Amino acid sequence: MEVFEVGEGTPEIAVVSGIHGDEPCGVRAVERLLADDEDVERPVKLIVANEEALEIGERYVDTDLNRSFPGDPNGDAHEERLAHRLQQELTGCTTLAIHSTQSYAEPFAVIDSMDEVTRGVCPHLPVDIVIQTDRFTEGRLIEHPHTIEVEAGEQGTDTAADNAYWLVRGFLAATGALPAPATESVVDAGGRDEIDVYRLLERIPKPPAADYEVFARNFERVRAGEAFAAADGDRLVADEDFYPVLLSAHGYEDQFGYVADYAGSFA
């Protein structure tokens, strides 16, 4: 784990990149921000978490870091020990954790619950969607107080790296570390007009098969009786209306994604 501190004093703001070794977009955003060499108005920690996994280009070394919190300093797995160190490093910090996905090209935010940090930060991020995942936070960094995750875009793309940079800039503006960008910048200076919120309800299991397909589009309602995916040609049909979230043929080993409902919007 590599930790950079910018600004004077003890940081109360942190950005975490490289939690998964096959998601380098956040690391590239951190490197770009460090190269900017800007004077910050509040001190900030910029963290590259799982260097070992990044080096080999794999999601993890022993086990998923984002399912290992709060960690174990004496754990057998590399990620268990790393989770403990990272959580200690983030004590007292409002935190942005950067990820990327195989299921959706546009950036969105992921939260544990709708609190004052969410309402204060998310309108200043270049996102139109927030996912509330309070039913599925076990072992994830998002359980850490005052933490927001963002998905920057499609895994391994230059676009995701660029999105990640602007997500970090928006987060640092919202937390008072950097001035708000000008109105012509990628991030809105005055906040988003409206952000849609979806709450995850249950997982969509993926049966054993050699070939998978998805027909539905994330965040677009699937009607009861519609086929939304297939395993070896056998179609999965919705029992009732739902919104698919993180739906992908290849994103997860044992599930297609999540069933969600629309929880409203805020600005």
PDB file of C-alpha atoms in Angstrom:
ATOM      1  CA  MET A   1       0.000   0.000   0.000  1.00  0.00           C
ATOM      2  CA  GLU A   2       1.282   3.434  -0.932  1.00  0.00           C
ATOM      3  CA  VAL A   3       0.010   6.558   0.833  1.00  0.00           C
ATOM      4  CA  PHE A   4       0.570  10.113  -0.415  1.00  0.00           C
ATOM      5  CA  GLU A   5      -0.313  13.083   1.773  1.00  0.00           C
ATOM      6  CA  VAL A   6      -0.798  16.512   0.222  1.00  0.00           C
ATOM      7  CA  GLY A   7      -1.355  19.720   2.125  1.00  0.00           C
ATOM      8  CA  GLU A   8      -0.423  20.737   5.637  1.00  0.00           C
ATOM      9  CA  GLY A   9      -1.855  19.048   8.724  1.00  0.00           C
ATOM     10  CA  THR A  10      -3.618  15.785   9.483  1.00  0.00           C
ATOM     11  CA  PRO A  11      -5.823  14.653   6.574  1.00  0.00           C
ATOM     12  CA  GLU A  12      -9.529  14.168   7.209  1.00  0.00           C
ATOM     13  CA  ILE A  13     -10.217  13.439   3.527  1.00  0.00           C
ATOM     14  CA  ALA A  14      -8.999  10.359   1.652  1.00  0.00           C
ATOM     15  CA  VAL A  15      -9.175   8.905  -1.852  1.00  0.00           C
ATOM     16  CA  VAL A  16      -8.583   5.161  -2.240  1.00  0.00           C
ATOM     17  CA  SER A  17      -7.595   3.610  -5.554  1.00  0.00           C
ATOM     18  CA  GLY A  18      -6.458   0.155  -6.596  1.00  0.00           C
ATOM     19  CA  ILE A  19      -8.653  -1.859  -4.243  1.00  0.00           C
ATOM     20  CA  HIS A  20      -8.902  -4.348  -7.117  1.00  0.00           C
ATOM     21  CA  GLY A  21      -5.810  -5.044  -9.170  1.00  0.00           C
ATOM     22  CA  ASP A  22      -7.723  -5.276 -12.463  1.00  0.00           C
ATOM     23  CA  GLU A  23      -9.210  -1.794 -11.976  1.00  0.00           C
ATOM     24  CA  PRO A  24      -6.337   0.656 -12.584  1.00  0.00           C
ATOM     25  CA  CYS A  25      -8.488   3.708 -13.385  1.00  0.00           C
ATOM     26  CA  GLY A  26      -8.315   5.090  -9.856  1.00  0.00           C
ATOM     27  CA  VAL A  27      -4.536   4.751  -9.730  1.00  0.00           C
ATOM     28  CA  ARG A  28      -4.242   6.708 -12.963  1.00  0.00           C
ATOM     29  CA  ALA A  29      -6.515   9.398 -11.503  1.00  0.00           C
ATOM     30  CA  VAL A  30      -4.356   9.647  -8.367  1.00  0.00           C
ATOM     31  CA  GLU A  31      -1.195   9.890 -10.478  1.00  0.00           C
ATOM     32  CA  ARG A  32      -2.764  12.631 -12.593  1.00  0.00           C
ATOM     33  CA  LEU A  33      -3.860  14.564  -9.529  1.00  0.00           C
ATOM     34  CA  LEU A  34      -0.378  14.340  -8.003  1.00  0.00           C
ATOM     35  CA  ALA A  35       1.098  15.560 -11.293  1.00  0.00           C
ATOM     36  CA  ASP A  36      -1.231  18.596 -11.149  1.00  0.00           C
ATOM     37  CA  ASP A  37       0.633  19.603  -7.980  1.00  0.00           C
ATOM     38  CA  GLU A  38      -2.142  21.939  -6.854  1.00  0.00           C
ATOM     39  CA  ASP A  39      -2.318  23.670  -3.498  1.00  0.00           C
ATOM     40  CA  VAL A  40      -5.111  22.077  -1.504  1.00  0.00           C
ATOM     41  CA  GLU A  41      -7.203  24.000   0.994  1.00  0.00           C
ATOM     42  CA  ARG A  42      -7.512  20.935   3.271  1.00  0.00           C
ATOM     43  CA  PRO A  43      -4.959  18.114   3.607  1.00  0.00           C
ATOM     44  CA  VAL A  44      -5.757  14.928   1.702  1.00  0.00           C
ATOM     45  CA  LYS A  45      -4.573  11.309   1.664  1.00  0.00           C
ATOM     46  CA  LEU A  46      -4.282   9.662  -1.749  1.00  0.00           C
ATOM     47  CA  ILE A  47      -3.930   5.892  -1.414  1.00  0.00           C
ATOM     48  CA  VAL A  48      -2.963   3.130  -3.836  1.00  0.00           C
ATOM     49  CA  ALA A  49      -4.228   0.100  -1.947  1.00  0.00           C
ATOM     50  CA  ASN A  50      -3.475  -3.324  -3.422  1.00  0.00           C
ATOM     51  CA  GLU A  51      -0.131  -2.795  -5.156  1.00  0.00           C
ATOM     52  CA  GLU A  52       0.582  -6.523  -5.358  1.00  0.00           C
ATOM     53  CA  ALA A  53      -2.673  -7.248  -7.213  1.00  0.00           C
ATOM     54  CA  LEU A  54      -2.127  -4.251  -9.503  1.00  0.00           C
ATOM     55  CA  GLU A  55       1.331  -5.546 -10.383  1.00  0.00           C
ATOM     56  CA  ILE A  56      -0.054  -8.866 -11.623  1.00  0.00           C
ATOM     57  CA  GLY A  57      -3.189  -7.304 -13.120  1.00  0.00           C
ATOM     58  CA  GLU A  58      -5.538  -9.564 -11.154  1.00  0.00           C
ATOM     59  CA  ARG A  59      -8.542  -8.626  -9.022  1.00  0.00           C
ATOM     60  CA  TYR A  60      -6.770  -9.883  -5.882  1.00  0.00           C
ATOM     61  CA  VAL A  61      -3.835 -11.949  -4.683  1.00  0.00           C
ATOM     62  CA  ASP A  62      -5.527 -14.281  -2.176  1.00  0.00           C
ATOM     63  CA  THR A  63      -9.078 -13.013  -1.663  1.00  0.00           C
ATOM     64  CA  ASP A  64     -11.241 -10.011  -2.571  1.00  0.00           C
ATOM     65  CA  LEU A  65     -10.009  -6.993  -0.615  1.00  0.00           C
ATOM     66  CA  ASN A  66     -13.456  -5.381  -0.847  1.00  0.00           C
ATOM     67  CA  ARG A  67     -14.985  -8.342   0.974  1.00  0.00           C
ATOM     68  CA  SER A  68     -12.284  -8.474   3.679  1.00  0.00           C
ATOM     69  CA  PHE A  69     -12.925  -5.443   5.909  1.00  0.00           C
ATOM     70  CA  PRO A  70     -12.305  -4.753   8.744  1.00  0.00           C
ATOM     71  CA  GLY A  71      -9.470  -7.188   8.121  1.00  0.00           C
ATOM     72  CA  ASP A  72      -7.142  -9.136  10.365  1.00  0.00           C
ATOM     73  CA  PRO A  73      -3.540  -8.064  11.079  1.00  0.00           C
ATOM     74  CA  ASN A  74      -2.631 -11.736  11.547  1.00  0.00           C
ATOM     75  CA  GLY A  75      -4.748 -13.145   8.708  1.00  0.00           C
ATOM     76  CA  ASP A  76      -3.410 -15.777   6.343  1.00  0.00           C
ATOM     77  CA  ALA A  77      -4.583 -13.901   3.243  1.00  0.00           C
ATOM     78  CA  HIS A  78      -2.698 -10.881   1.933  1.00  0.00           C
ATOM     79  CA  GLU A  79      -5.947  -8.938   1.551  1.00  0.00           C
ATOM     80  CA  GLU A  80      -7.044  -9.653   5.141  1.00  0.00           C
ATOM     81  CA  ARG A  81      -3.863  -8.042   6.455  1.00  0.00           C
ATOM     82  CA  LEU A  82      -4.111  -5.211   3.928  1.00  0.00           C
ATOM     83  CA  ALA A  83      -7.748  -4.504   4.853  1.00  0.00           C
ATOM     84  CA  HIS A  84      -6.718  -3.994   8.473  1.00  0.00           C
ATOM     85  CA  ARG A  85      -3.901  -1.603   7.494  1.00  0.00           C
ATOM     86  CA  LEU A  86      -6.115   0.337   5.107  1.00  0.00           C
ATOM     87  CA  GLN A  87      -8.935   0.699   7.612  1.00  0.00           C
ATOM     88  CA  GLN A  88      -6.467   2.020  10.182  1.00  0.00           C
ATOM     89  CA  GLU A  89      -5.167   4.491   7.603  1.00  0.00           C
ATOM     90  CA  LEU A  90      -8.692   5.797   6.965  1.00  0.00           C
ATOM     91  CA  THR A  91      -9.678   6.377  10.588  1.00  0.00           C
ATOM     92  CA  GLY A  92     -11.328   9.796  10.874  1.00  0.00           C
ATOM     93  CA  CYS A  93     -11.450  10.372   7.102  1.00  0.00           C
ATOM     94  CA  THR A  94     -14.319  11.091   4.760  1.00  0.00           C
ATOM     95  CA  THR A  95     -13.406   8.701   1.956  1.00  0.00           C
ATOM     96  CA  LEU A  96     -13.937   8.199  -1.767  1.00  0.00           C
ATOM     97  CA  ALA A  97     -13.149   4.676  -3.071  1.00  0.00           C
ATOM     98  CA  ILE A  98     -12.743   4.317  -6.842  1.00  0.00           C
ATOM     99  CA  HIS A  99     -13.776   1.232  -8.832  1.00  0.00           C
ATOM    100  CA  SER A 100     -14.689   0.289 -12.386  1.00  0.00           C
ATOM    101  CA  THR A 101     -17.122  -2.264 -13.763  1.00  0.00           C
ATOM    102  CA  GLN A 102     -17.850  -4.573 -16.688  1.00  0.00           C
ATOM    103  CA  SER A 103     -21.567  -3.815 -16.629  1.00  0.00           C
ATOM    104  CA  TYR A 104     -22.056  -0.071 -17.234  1.00  0.00           C
ATOM    105  CA  ALA A 105     -20.097   2.603 -19.081  1.00  0.00           C
ATOM    106  CA  GLU A 106     -21.231   5.728 -17.222  1.00  0.00           C
ATOM    107  CA  PRO A 107     -20.000   6.693 -13.738  1.00  0.00           C
ATOM    108  CA  PHE A 108     -22.282   6.257 -10.740  1.00  0.00           C
ATOM    109  CA  ALA A 109     -21.977   6.337  -6.947  1.00  0.00           C
ATOM    110  CA  VAL A 110     -22.552   3.553  -4.426  1.00  0.00           C
ATOM    111  CA  ILE A 111     -23.519   4.281  -0.812  1.00  0.00           C
ATOM    112  CA  ASP A 112     -24.367   2.363   2.335  1.00  0.00           C
ATOM    113  CA  SER A 113     -27.178   4.696   3.369  1.00  0.00           C
ATOM    114  CA  MET A 114     -28.516   8.141   2.564  1.00  0.00           C
ATOM    115  CA  ASP A 115     -26.783  10.408   5.074  1.00  0.00           C
ATOM    116  CA  GLU A 116     -25.421  13.940   5.245  1.00  0.00           C
ATOM    117  CA  VAL A 117     -22.176  12.966   3.519  1.00  0.00           C
ATOM    118  CA  THR A 118     -24.052  11.437   0.595  1.00  0.00           C
ATOM    119  CA  ARG A 119     -26.313  14.462   0.272  1.00  0.00           C
ATOM    120  CA  GLY A 120     -23.379  16.843   0.569  1.00  0.00           C
ATOM    121  CA  VAL A 121     -20.978  15.094  -1.811  1.00  0.00           C
ATOM    122  CA  CYS A 122     -22.951  13.296  -4.531  1.00  0.00           C
ATOM    123  CA  PRO A 123     -24.505  16.415  -6.133  1.00  0.00           C
ATOM    124  CA  HIS A 124     -20.958  17.609  -6.865  1.00  0.00           C
ATOM    125  CA  LEU A 125     -19.862  14.385  -8.568  1.00  0.00           C
ATOM    126  CA  PRO A 126     -20.304  13.795 -12.321  1.00  0.00           C
ATOM    127  CA  VAL A 127     -22.942  11.113 -11.690  1.00  0.00           C
ATOM    128  CA  ASP A 128     -26.671  10.901 -12.331  1.00  0.00           C
ATOM    129  CA  ILE A 129     -27.251   7.676 -10.377  1.00  0.00           C
ATOM    130  CA  VAL A 130     -26.657   6.561  -6.784  1.00  0.00           C
ATOM    131  CA  ILE A 131     -27.034   2.945  -5.678  1.00  0.00           C
ATOM    132  CA  GLN A 132     -27.955   2.289  -2.051  1.00  0.00           C
ATOM    133  CA  THR A 133     -26.501  -1.088  -1.117  1.00  0.00           C
ATOM    134  CA  ASP A 134     -27.148  -1.311   2.623  1.00  0.00           C
ATOM    135  CA  ARG A 135     -28.277  -4.957   2.354  1.00  0.00           C
ATOM    136  CA  PHE A 136     -25.008  -6.029   0.725  1.00  0.00           C
ATOM    137  CA  THR A 137     -22.178  -4.257   2.528  1.00  0.00           C
ATOM    138  CA  GLU A 138     -20.636  -7.089   4.554  1.00  0.00           C
ATOM    139  CA  GLY A 139     -16.863  -6.998   4.295  1.00  0.00           C
ATOM    140  CA  ARG A 140     -16.820  -3.930   2.033  1.00  0.00           C
ATOM    141  CA  LEU A 141     -14.996  -0.684   2.651  1.00  0.00           C
ATOM    142  CA  ILE A 142     -18.319   1.128   2.235  1.00  0.00           C
ATOM    143  CA  GLU A 143     -19.178   0.007   5.784  1.00  0.00           C
ATOM    144  CA  HIS A 144     -16.480   2.437   6.969  1.00  0.00           C
ATOM    145  CA  PRO A 145     -18.176   5.639   8.209  1.00  0.00           C
ATOM    146  CA  HIS A 146     -18.465   8.509   5.724  1.00  0.00           C
ATOM    147  CA  THR A 147     -17.380   6.449   2.720  1.00  0.00           C
ATOM    148  CA  ILE A 148     -18.699   6.694  -0.833  1.00  0.00           C
ATOM    149  CA  GLU A 149     -17.752   4.284  -3.605  1.00  0.00           C
ATOM    150  CA  VAL A 150     -17.811   5.321  -7.252  1.00  0.00           C
ATOM    151  CA  GLU A 151     -17.796   3.199 -10.379  1.00  0.00           C
ATOM    152  CA  ALA A 152     -15.868   5.175 -12.974  1.00  0.00           C
ATOM    153  CA  GLY A 153     -16.883   3.271 -16.099  1.00  0.00           C
ATOM    154  CA  GLU A 154     -15.826   0.245 -18.102  1.00  0.00           C
ATOM    155  CA  GLN A 155     -12.918  -1.622 -16.619  1.00  0.00           C
ATOM    156  CA  GLY A 156      -9.553  -1.037 -18.303  1.00  0.00           C
ATOM    157  CA  THR A 157     -10.599   1.890 -20.503  1.00  0.00           C
ATOM    158  CA  ASP A 158      -9.076   5.330 -20.879  1.00  0.00           C
ATOM    159  CA  THR A 159     -12.553   6.779 -20.434  1.00  0.00           C
ATOM    160  CA  ALA A 160     -12.839   5.193 -16.986  1.00  0.00           C
ATOM    161  CA  ALA A 161      -9.486   6.691 -15.994  1.00  0.00           C
ATOM    162  CA  ASP A 162     -10.603  10.131 -17.163  1.00  0.00           C
ATOM    163  CA  ASN A 163     -13.935   9.746 -15.375  1.00  0.00           C
ATOM    164  CA  ALA A 164     -12.101   8.691 -12.209  1.00  0.00           C
ATOM    165  CA  TYR A 165     -10.029  11.863 -12.291  1.00  0.00           C
ATOM    166  CA  TRP A 166     -13.115  14.069 -12.513  1.00  0.00           C
ATOM    167  CA  LEU A 167     -14.843  12.058  -9.806  1.00  0.00           C
ATOM    168  CA  VAL A 168     -11.894  12.751  -7.515  1.00  0.00           C
ATOM    169  CA  ARG A 169     -11.914  16.440  -8.430  1.00  0.00           C
ATOM    170  CA  GLY A 170     -15.617  16.638  -7.690  1.00  0.00           C
ATOM    171  CA  PHE A 171     -15.148  14.877  -4.358  1.00  0.00           C
ATOM    172  CA  LEU A 172     -12.307  17.184  -3.333  1.00  0.00           C
ATOM    173  CA  ALA A 173     -14.381  20.226  -4.306  1.00  0.00           C
ATOM    174  CA  ALA A 174     -17.375  18.946  -2.318  1.00  0.00           C
ATOM    175  CA  THR A 175     -15.202  18.388   0.770  1.00  0.00           C
ATOM    176  CA  GLY A 176     -13.480  21.768   0.556  1.00  0.00           C
ATOM    177  CA  ALA A 177     -10.025  20.573  -0.473  1.00  0.00           C
ATOM    178  CA  LEU A 178     -10.087  22.202  -3.911  1.00  0.00           C
ATOM    179  CA  PRO A 179     -12.111  25.075  -5.334  1.00  0.00           C
ATOM    180  CA  ALA A 180     -15.194  24.114  -7.315  1.00  0.00           C
ATOM    181  CA  PRO A 181     -14.401  23.740 -11.035  1.00  0.00           C
ATOM    182  CA  ALA A 182     -15.499  26.433 -13.432  1.00  0.00           C
ATOM    183  CA  THR A 183     -18.950  26.028 -14.939  1.00  0.00           C
ATOM    184  CA  GLU A 184     -17.499  24.888 -18.276  1.00  0.00           C
ATOM    185  CA  SER A 185     -15.630  22.040 -16.609  1.00  0.00           C
ATOM    186  CA  VAL A 186     -16.724  18.401 -16.604  1.00  0.00           C
ATOM    187  CA  VAL A 187     -17.897  18.618 -12.983  1.00  0.00           C
ATOM    188  CA  ASP A 188     -20.801  20.956 -12.281  1.00  0.00           C
ATOM    189  CA  ALA A 189     -19.758  23.880 -10.126  1.00  0.00           C
ATOM    190  CA  GLY A 190     -23.252  24.369  -8.763  1.00  0.00           C
ATOM    191  CA  GLY A 191     -24.355  20.775  -8.248  1.00  0.00           C
ATOM    192  CA  ARG A 192     -26.421  18.292 -10.224  1.00  0.00           C
ATOM    193  CA  ASP A 193     -30.052  19.030 -11.067  1.00  0.00           C
ATOM    194  CA  GLU A 194     -31.273  15.573 -10.080  1.00  0.00           C
ATOM    195  CA  ILE A 195     -29.759  12.243  -9.030  1.00  0.00           C
ATOM    196  CA  ASP A 196     -31.755   9.028  -9.227  1.00  0.00           C
ATOM    197  CA  VAL A 197     -31.430   6.565  -6.341  1.00  0.00           C
ATOM    198  CA  TYR A 198     -31.849   2.798  -6.682  1.00  0.00           C
ATOM    199  CA  ARG A 199     -31.845   0.422  -3.718  1.00  0.00           C
ATOM    200  CA  LEU A 200     -30.534  -3.114  -4.105  1.00  0.00           C
ATOM    201  CA  LEU A 201     -33.017  -5.761  -2.969  1.00  0.00           C
ATOM    202  CA  GLU A 202     -31.579  -9.153  -3.884  1.00  0.00           C
ATOM    203  CA  ARG A 203     -28.980 -10.912  -5.989  1.00  0.00           C
ATOM    204  CA  ILE A 204     -29.804 -12.480  -9.348  1.00  0.00           C
ATOM    205  CA  PRO A 205     -28.167 -15.925  -9.245  1.00  0.00           C
ATOM    206  CA  LYS A 206     -26.258 -17.205 -12.250  1.00  0.00           C
ATOM    207  CA  PRO A 207     -26.807 -20.943 -12.878  1.00  0.00           C
ATOM    208  CA  PRO A 208     -23.837 -23.075 -14.007  1.00  0.00           C
ATOM    209  CA  ALA A 209     -23.389 -22.757 -17.761  1.00  0.00           C
ATOM    210  CA  ALA A 210     -20.773 -22.341 -20.475  1.00  0.00           C
ATOM    211  CA  ASP A 211     -22.394 -19.340 -22.141  1.00  0.00           C
ATOM    212  CA  TYR A 212     -24.244 -16.355 -20.663  1.00  0.00           C
ATOM    213  CA  GLU A 213     -26.204 -13.503 -22.221  1.00  0.00           C
ATOM    214  CA  VAL A 214     -28.002 -10.448 -20.862  1.00  0.00           C
ATOM    215  CA  PHE A 215     -30.883  -8.773 -22.669  1.00  0.00           C
ATOM    216  CA  ALA A 216     -31.933  -6.072 -20.209  1.00  0.00           C
ATOM    217  CA  ARG A 217     -30.208  -2.720 -19.767  1.00  0.00           C
ATOM    218  CA  ASN A 218     -29.065  -1.554 -16.367  1.00  0.00           C
ATOM    219  CA  PHE A 219     -31.400   0.923 -14.634  1.00  0.00           C
ATOM    220  CA  GLU A 220     -34.174   0.328 -17.225  1.00  0.00           C
ATOM    221  CA  ARG A 221     -37.292  -1.389 -15.879  1.00  0.00           C
ATOM    222  CA  VAL A 222     -37.782  -5.058 -16.721  1.00  0.00           C
ATOM    223  CA  ARG A 223     -41.456  -6.002 -16.864  1.00  0.00           C
ATOM    224  CA  ALA A 224     -42.900  -9.192 -15.395  1.00  0.00           C
ATOM    225  CA  GLY A 225     -42.758 -11.946 -17.994  1.00  0.00           C
ATOM    226  CA  GLU A 226     -39.806 -10.438 -19.879  1.00  0.00           C
ATOM    227  CA  ALA A 227     -36.585 -12.397 -20.413  1.00  0.00           C
ATOM    228  CA  PHE A 228     -33.644 -10.463 -19.003  1.00  0.00           C
ATOM    229  CA  ALA A 229     -30.786 -12.988 -19.355  1.00  0.00           C
ATOM    230  CA  ALA A 230     -29.937 -16.494 -20.515  1.00  0.00           C
ATOM    231  CA  ALA A 231     -27.658 -19.358 -19.472  1.00  0.00           C
ATOM    232  CA  ASP A 232     -26.726 -21.780 -22.261  1.00  0.00           C
ATOM    233  CA  GLY A 233     -29.739 -20.499 -24.175  1.00  0.00           C
ATOM    234  CA  ASP A 234     -32.219 -21.035 -21.343  1.00  0.00           C
ATOM    235  CA  ARG A 235     -33.931 -17.699 -20.757  1.00  0.00           C
ATOM    236  CA  LEU A 236     -34.465 -16.228 -17.312  1.00  0.00           C
ATOM    237  CA  VAL A 237     -37.832 -14.501 -17.068  1.00  0.00           C
ATOM    238  CA  ALA A 238     -38.832 -11.845 -14.538  1.00  0.00           C
ATOM    239  CA  ASP A 239     -41.494 -12.885 -12.046  1.00  0.00           C
ATOM    240  CA  GLU A 240     -42.312  -9.239 -11.372  1.00  0.00           C
ATOM    241  CA  ASP A 241     -41.200  -5.794 -12.453  1.00  0.00           C
ATOM    242  CA  PHE A 242     -37.700  -4.773 -11.349  1.00  0.00           C
ATOM    243  CA  TYR A 243     -34.751  -2.547 -12.190  1.00  0.00           C
ATOM    244  CA  PRO A 244     -31.525  -4.445 -13.036  1.00  0.00           C
ATOM    245  CA  VAL A 245     -28.334  -3.061 -11.512  1.00  0.00           C
ATOM    246  CA  LEU A 246     -24.767  -4.199 -12.280  1.00  0.00           C
ATOM    247  CA  LEU A 247     -26.269  -6.734 -14.672  1.00  0.00           C
ATOM    248  CA  SER A 248     -23.536  -8.405 -16.702  1.00  0.00           C
ATOM    249  CA  ALA A 249     -22.791 -11.732 -18.350  1.00  0.00           C
ATOM    250  CA  HIS A 250     -19.232 -11.748 -17.000  1.00  0.00           C
ATOM    251  CA  GLY A 251     -18.992  -9.358 -14.043  1.00  0.00           C
ATOM    252  CA  TYR A 252     -19.615 -11.927 -11.291  1.00  0.00           C
ATOM    253  CA  GLU A 253     -18.885 -15.644 -11.132  1.00  0.00           C
ATOM    254  CA  ASP A 254     -22.112 -16.669  -9.400  1.00  0.00           C
ATOM    255  CA  GLN A 255     -24.610 -13.915 -10.139  1.00  0.00           C
ATOM    256  CA  PHE A 256     -25.815 -11.807 -13.064  1.00  0.00           C
ATOM    257  CA  GLY A 257     -26.281  -8.721 -10.911  1.00  0.00           C
ATOM    258  CA  TYR A 258     -28.955  -7.309  -8.606  1.00  0.00           C
ATOM    259  CA  VAL A 259     -32.670  -6.698  -8.420  1.00  0.00           C
ATOM    260  CA  ALA A 260     -33.324  -3.093  -7.384  1.00  0.00           C
ATOM    261  CA  ASP A 261     -36.208  -0.727  -6.933  1.00  0.00           C
ATOM    262  CA  TYR A 262     -36.341   2.976  -7.694  1.00  0.00           C
ATOM    263  CA  ALA A 263     -36.083   4.910  -4.436  1.00  0.00           C
ATOM    264  CA  GLY A 264     -36.613   8.414  -5.796  1.00  0.00           C
ATOM    265  CA  SER A 265     -34.259  11.277  -6.525  1.00  0.00           C
ATOM    266  CA  PHE A 266     -32.478  14.122  -4.797  1.00  0.00           C
ATOM    267  CA  ALA A 267     -30.432  17.138  -5.789  1.00  0.00           C
TER     268      ALA A 267
END
